[in-house]
Amino acid sequence: MPVLDALTEYEQQALDAIQSAADPQQIEAVRVEFLGKKKGRLKELQSVLGKVTAEERPVVGRRFNEIKNRVQSAWEQKRDQLARPATAAAAIDVTLPGVTLPVGSRHPIAQTIDEFKEIMGRLGFSVADGPEIEDERHNFEALNIPLDHPARDPLDNFYLATAGRTSDRPLLLRSQTSTVQIRVMEQTAPPVRIVSLGRVYRPDAIDATHSCMFHQMEGLMVDRGITMADLKTVLRLFATAYFGDDVHVRFRPSFFPFTEPSVEVDMAWGDGWLEIGGAGMVDPNVLRAVGYDPEEVTGFAFGLGVERFAMRRFAISDERGIRHFYDNDVRFLQQF
Ligand code: DAH
């Protein structure tokens, strides 16, 4: 039957053409020629098919469909293959510059804390840690803060009202890192030379210089014969190392229950004095509260605001002030 020969010839030629197509344009040309509906080889075949006799028609029709399906699927396979790059090696150009993945950076306050620890480490101070949830002994009593002192006012502290509390003592979020002085001295005999850096909490109204949570660096040095001259020297060496310039330290008389005498500490670096914290000689009552003998040893202590230093160093002086550190705005944080 010449019709069947024509079908076989069509299939052979179509498969050959599919086989030798080398790119997407060529395989598309093969489709137009061998599978196109409007013109091309398939159209010619259909007109030949129209001429077969009624007995031949079922056989020829089935054969036609088989062949058409085979050609169609061979064509699809080849098209997909040409759409894909031949090998992975061809797909990756190793000479192109790589894609830079976004990498985060440490928070400016975390960076400042690390730098403080490093500087104080050079001055011989080791780092101590204490809990942020405290009891009244460590936040007040052992620090010589009596029950009627305004610093203990529930309105000035975050007392915790936790269900199923494991302790029957009142607990609060520490309002100062001075708590760590007590914790360290309870655990170690003198001499002591530590700093402690961390968060403290106060229900203050939030503005450019106040936050309900901020960071302090507490320092404590207890030994035989420690004086205020040691205190001033350590603070000056610390600030000079941090700001990289000669810093002047000024003491103004003040009062803290846990130091006697007590001072406010100001520093001058470049223009103007900056108030950065409190300090003094450890009160004999505090030394006694932890079992030290005030006739044997003396010590100094200080508490500095970490944000104050960071704001000065990073020149954060606009009206958002300290709030920039806690807004969590990446446009701000990315700058450090
Ligand atoms: N704890 C004080 C505060 O938060 C700061 C302070 C003052 C710490 C004097 C000290 C110190 O160690 O001696 O306001």
Coordinates of C-alpha atoms and ligand atoms in Angstrom, one line a residue:
M1 CA 0.0 0.0 0.0
P2 CA 1.7 3.2 -1.1
V3 CA -0.1 5.2 1.7
L4 CA 1.6 3.1 4.4
D5 CA 5.0 3.6 2.7
A6 CA 4.3 7.4 2.7
L7 CA 3.6 7.2 6.4
T8 CA 6.8 5.3 7.2
E9 CA 8.8 7.7 5.1
Y10 CA 7.2 10.6 7.0
E11 CA 8.1 9.1 10.3
Q12 CA 11.6 8.4 9.3
Q13 CA 12.3 11.9 8.0
A14 CA 10.6 13.5 11.0
L15 CA 12.6 11.6 13.5
D16 CA 15.8 12.3 11.6
A17 CA 15.0 16.0 11.5
I18 CA 14.2 16.0 15.3
Q19 CA 17.4 14.1 16.0
S20 CA 19.6 16.6 14.1
A21 CA 18.0 19.8 15.5
A22 CA 20.7 21.5 17.5
D23 CA 19.0 24.6 19.1
P24 CA 15.6 25.9 20.0
Q25 CA 15.2 27.7 16.6
Q26 CA 15.9 24.5 14.6
I27 CA 13.5 22.4 16.7
E28 CA 10.8 25.0 16.1
A29 CA 11.4 24.8 12.4
V30 CA 11.0 21.0 12.6
R31 CA 7.7 21.5 14.3
V32 CA 6.4 23.8 11.5
E33 CA 7.6 21.4 8.9
F34 CA 6.5 18.0 10.3
L35 CA 3.7 18.8 12.8
G36 CA 2.3 22.1 11.7
K37 CA -1.5 22.1 11.2
K38 CA -1.8 24.6 8.4
K39 CA 0.8 23.5 6.0
G40 CA 3.8 21.1 5.8
R41 CA 4.2 17.4 5.7
L42 CA 1.3 16.4 8.0
K43 CA -1.1 18.4 5.8
E44 CA 0.1 16.6 2.7
L45 CA -0.3 13.2 4.3
Q46 CA -3.8 14.0 5.4
S47 CA -4.8 14.7 1.8
V48 CA -3.3 11.3 0.7
L49 CA -5.2 9.7 3.6
G50 CA -8.4 11.1 2.2
K51 CA -8.0 8.9 -0.9
V52 CA -7.8 5.4 0.8
T53 CA -10.7 3.0 0.3
A54 CA -13.3 2.3 3.0
E55 CA -11.7 -1.1 3.9
E56 CA -8.2 0.4 4.2
R57 CA -9.3 3.3 6.3
P58 CA -9.3 1.8 9.8
V59 CA -5.8 0.3 9.4
V60 CA -4.3 3.4 7.8
G61 CA -6.1 5.7 10.3
R62 CA -4.6 3.7 13.3
R63 CA -1.2 3.7 11.8
F64 CA -1.4 7.4 11.1
N65 CA -2.3 8.2 14.7
E66 CA 0.5 6.0 16.1
I67 CA 3.1 7.7 14.0
K68 CA 1.8 11.1 14.7
N69 CA 2.0 10.5 18.4
R70 CA 5.5 9.0 18.2
V71 CA 6.8 12.0 16.3
Q72 CA 5.0 14.4 18.6
S73 CA 6.6 12.9 21.7
A74 CA 10.0 12.6 20.2
W75 CA 9.7 16.3 19.2
E76 CA 8.7 17.3 22.8
Q77 CA 11.5 15.4 24.3
K78 CA 14.0 17.1 22.1
R79 CA 12.5 20.5 22.7
D80 CA 12.8 20.1 26.4
Q81 CA 16.4 18.9 26.1
L82 CA 17.4 21.9 24.0
A83 CA 15.8 24.2 26.5
R84 CA 18.1 23.0 29.2
P85 CA 21.8 23.8 29.2
A86 CA 23.7 20.7 28.1
T87 CA 25.7 20.3 31.3
A88 CA 25.9 22.0 34.7
A89 CA 29.4 23.2 33.8
A90 CA 28.1 25.2 30.9
A91 CA 25.4 26.7 33.1
I92 CA 27.8 28.1 35.7
D93 CA 30.3 30.6 34.7
V94 CA 32.8 30.4 37.4
T95 CA 34.6 33.5 36.3
L96 CA 31.6 35.8 37.1
P97 CA 31.8 37.7 40.4
G98 CA 29.8 35.8 43.1
V99 CA 26.5 36.9 44.6
T100 CA 27.2 38.7 47.9
L101 CA 25.0 37.3 50.6
P102 CA 23.7 39.9 53.0
V103 CA 25.5 39.5 56.3
G104 CA 24.3 41.1 59.5
S105 CA 26.5 43.0 61.9
R106 CA 26.6 43.2 65.7
H107 CA 24.4 45.7 67.4
P108 CA 26.3 49.0 68.2
I109 CA 25.6 48.5 71.9
A110 CA 27.0 44.9 71.8
Q111 CA 30.1 46.3 70.0
T112 CA 30.5 48.9 72.6
I113 CA 30.2 46.4 75.4
D114 CA 32.8 44.1 73.8
E115 CA 35.2 47.1 73.5
F116 CA 34.6 48.1 77.1
K117 CA 35.4 44.5 78.3
E118 CA 38.6 44.5 76.2
I119 CA 39.8 47.8 77.6
M120 CA 39.0 47.0 81.2
G121 CA 40.7 43.6 80.6
R122 CA 43.9 45.3 79.8
L123 CA 43.6 47.2 83.1
G124 CA 43.3 43.9 84.9
F125 CA 39.6 43.7 85.4
S126 CA 37.8 40.4 84.8
V127 CA 34.2 40.2 83.6
A128 CA 31.5 39.1 86.0
D129 CA 27.8 38.4 85.2
G130 CA 24.7 38.6 87.3
P131 CA 21.0 37.9 86.8
E132 CA 18.6 40.5 85.5
I133 CA 15.8 39.2 87.8
E134 CA 17.0 40.1 91.3
D135 CA 15.9 39.9 94.9
E136 CA 15.8 42.9 97.2
R137 CA 18.9 41.8 99.1
H138 CA 21.2 42.2 96.0
N139 CA 19.4 45.2 94.5
F140 CA 19.0 47.1 97.7
E141 CA 19.7 45.8 101.2
A142 CA 23.3 44.7 100.9
L143 CA 23.9 47.9 99.0
N144 CA 23.0 49.8 102.1
I145 CA 19.7 51.0 100.6
P146 CA 17.2 51.1 103.5
L147 CA 13.6 50.0 103.3
D148 CA 12.4 53.7 103.3
H149 CA 14.8 54.8 100.6
P150 CA 12.9 56.4 97.6
A151 CA 14.9 54.1 95.2
R152 CA 12.9 51.2 96.5
D153 CA 9.6 52.8 95.6
P154 CA 7.5 50.2 93.7
L155 CA 6.6 52.9 91.2
D156 CA 10.3 53.4 90.4
N157 CA 11.0 49.7 89.9
F158 CA 9.7 46.8 87.8
Y159 CA 8.6 44.4 90.6
L160 CA 7.5 41.0 89.2
A161 CA 4.1 39.6 89.9
T162 CA 4.6 36.1 88.5
A163 CA 2.1 33.3 89.1
G164 CA 3.6 30.2 90.8
R165 CA 6.7 32.1 91.9
T166 CA 9.3 29.7 93.3
S167 CA 10.4 32.2 95.9
D168 CA 8.4 34.0 98.5
R169 CA 10.6 37.0 98.4
P170 CA 9.7 39.9 96.2
L171 CA 11.6 39.8 92.9
L172 CA 12.3 42.7 90.5
L173 CA 14.2 43.5 87.3
R174 CA 17.5 44.9 88.5
S175 CA 17.5 48.7 88.4
Q176 CA 21.3 48.9 88.5
T177 CA 24.3 46.6 87.9
S178 CA 25.6 47.4 91.4
T179 CA 23.8 44.1 92.3
V180 CA 26.8 42.3 90.7
Q181 CA 29.2 43.9 93.3
I182 CA 27.3 42.0 96.0
R183 CA 27.1 38.7 94.1
V184 CA 30.9 38.8 93.4
M185 CA 32.0 39.7 96.9
E186 CA 29.7 37.0 98.4
Q187 CA 31.5 34.4 96.3
T188 CA 35.1 35.6 96.5
A189 CA 37.6 36.9 99.1
P190 CA 39.4 40.1 98.4
P191 CA 41.3 41.3 96.3
V192 CA 38.5 41.8 93.7
R193 CA 38.8 43.6 90.4
I194 CA 35.8 43.1 88.2
V195 CA 33.5 44.9 85.7
S196 CA 30.0 43.8 84.9
L197 CA 28.1 44.9 81.8
G198 CA 24.5 44.4 81.2
R199 CA 20.9 45.6 81.1
V200 CA 19.1 47.5 83.8
Y201 CA 15.4 48.4 83.9
R202 CA 13.5 51.4 85.2
P203 CA 10.0 52.6 84.6
D204 CA 11.1 55.9 83.2
A205 CA 9.3 57.9 80.6
I206 CA 11.1 57.3 77.3
D207 CA 12.7 60.3 75.6
A208 CA 16.0 61.1 73.8
T209 CA 18.1 60.3 76.9
H210 CA 15.9 57.9 78.9
S211 CA 14.8 54.4 78.2
C212 CA 13.0 51.8 80.4
M213 CA 15.9 49.5 79.6
F214 CA 19.5 50.5 79.1
H215 CA 23.0 49.3 79.8
Q216 CA 25.5 50.0 82.5
M217 CA 29.1 49.1 83.2
E218 CA 29.7 48.4 86.8
G219 CA 33.3 48.4 88.1
L220 CA 34.6 47.2 91.5
M221 CA 38.1 47.1 92.9
V222 CA 38.7 46.0 96.5
D223 CA 42.1 45.5 98.0
R224 CA 44.3 46.8 100.8
G225 CA 45.0 50.6 100.4
I226 CA 42.7 51.4 97.4
T227 CA 42.0 55.2 97.2
M228 CA 40.0 57.6 95.1
A229 CA 43.2 58.3 93.2
D230 CA 43.0 54.7 91.9
L231 CA 39.4 55.3 90.9
K232 CA 40.1 58.5 89.0
T233 CA 43.1 56.9 87.2
V234 CA 41.2 53.8 86.1
L235 CA 38.3 56.0 84.8
R236 CA 40.7 58.3 82.9
L237 CA 42.7 55.4 81.4
F238 CA 39.4 53.7 80.4
A239 CA 37.9 56.8 78.7
T240 CA 41.1 57.8 77.0
A241 CA 41.4 54.2 75.5
Y242 CA 37.8 54.3 74.4
F243 CA 37.8 57.7 72.8
G244 CA 41.4 57.5 71.6
D245 CA 42.1 60.9 72.9
D246 CA 43.1 62.5 76.1
V247 CA 39.9 62.6 78.3
H248 CA 39.5 64.7 81.4
V249 CA 37.6 63.3 84.3
R250 CA 35.8 65.5 86.8
F251 CA 34.2 64.4 90.1
R252 CA 31.3 66.3 91.6
P253 CA 30.2 65.5 95.2
S254 CA 27.1 63.4 95.3
F255 CA 25.3 60.7 97.3
F256 CA 24.8 57.0 96.8
P257 CA 23.9 54.8 99.7
F258 CA 26.6 52.2 98.7
T259 CA 29.6 54.6 98.5
E260 CA 31.2 57.1 100.9
P261 CA 32.3 59.5 99.6
S262 CA 30.2 59.5 96.5
V263 CA 30.7 61.4 93.3
E264 CA 29.1 62.1 89.9
V265 CA 31.5 61.4 87.1
D266 CA 31.8 63.9 84.2
M267 CA 34.2 63.5 81.2
A268 CA 35.4 66.0 78.8
W269 CA 36.5 64.9 75.4
G270 CA 36.5 67.5 72.7
D271 CA 33.9 70.0 73.5
G272 CA 31.9 70.1 76.8
W273 CA 31.4 67.9 79.8
L274 CA 29.5 64.7 79.5
E275 CA 27.8 63.2 82.6
I276 CA 28.5 59.5 82.4
G277 CA 27.7 57.9 85.8
G278 CA 28.4 57.7 89.5
A279 CA 31.2 56.4 91.6
G280 CA 32.8 56.4 95.0
M281 CA 34.5 54.5 97.8
V282 CA 32.6 51.4 98.8
D283 CA 30.7 52.1 102.0
P284 CA 31.9 50.1 105.0
N285 CA 28.4 48.9 105.5
V286 CA 28.5 47.2 102.0
L287 CA 31.8 45.5 102.8
R288 CA 30.4 44.3 106.1
A289 CA 27.2 43.0 104.4
V290 CA 29.4 40.6 102.4
G291 CA 31.6 39.6 105.2
Y292 CA 34.6 41.8 104.3
D293 CA 36.5 43.7 107.1
P294 CA 36.5 47.4 106.3
E295 CA 39.5 47.8 108.6
E296 CA 41.4 45.5 106.3
V297 CA 40.4 46.5 102.8
T298 CA 38.9 49.4 101.0
G299 CA 37.6 49.7 97.5
F300 CA 36.1 51.9 94.8
A301 CA 33.1 51.3 92.6
F302 CA 31.6 53.0 89.6
G303 CA 28.5 52.6 87.4
L304 CA 28.6 54.1 83.9
G305 CA 25.9 54.4 81.2
V306 CA 27.0 52.4 78.2
E307 CA 24.6 54.3 75.8
R308 CA 26.1 57.6 76.8
F309 CA 29.5 56.6 75.5
A310 CA 28.1 55.0 72.4
M311 CA 26.0 58.0 71.5
R312 CA 29.1 60.2 71.9
R313 CA 31.4 57.9 69.9
F314 CA 28.8 57.4 67.1
A315 CA 27.8 61.1 67.1
I316 CA 24.1 60.3 67.8
S317 CA 22.8 63.7 68.6
D318 CA 19.4 64.0 66.9
E319 CA 16.1 64.2 68.7
R320 CA 15.5 60.4 68.7
G321 CA 18.7 60.0 70.8
I322 CA 18.9 56.7 72.8
R323 CA 15.7 55.4 71.1
H324 CA 17.7 54.8 67.9
F325 CA 19.4 51.8 69.6
Y326 CA 16.0 50.1 70.3
D327 CA 13.9 51.1 67.3
N328 CA 15.3 48.0 65.4
D329 CA 15.5 50.0 62.2
V330 CA 18.0 48.4 59.9
R331 CA 18.7 51.6 58.2
F332 CA 20.2 52.9 61.5
L333 CA 21.8 49.6 62.5
Q334 CA 23.5 49.0 59.1
Q335 CA 25.7 52.0 59.7
F336 CA 27.8 50.3 62.3
Ligands
DAH1 N1 24.1 52.3 90.6 C1 24.1 53.7 90.4 C2 22.9 54.0 89.4 O1 22.5 53.2 88.7 C3 25.4 54.1 89.7 C4 26.6 54.0 90.6 C5 26.9 55.0 91.4 C6 27.3 52.8 90.7 C7 28.0 54.9 92.3 C8 28.3 52.6 91.5 C9 28.7 53.7 92.4 O2 29.0 51.5 91.6 O3 29.7 53.6 93.2 O4 22.5 55.2 89.4

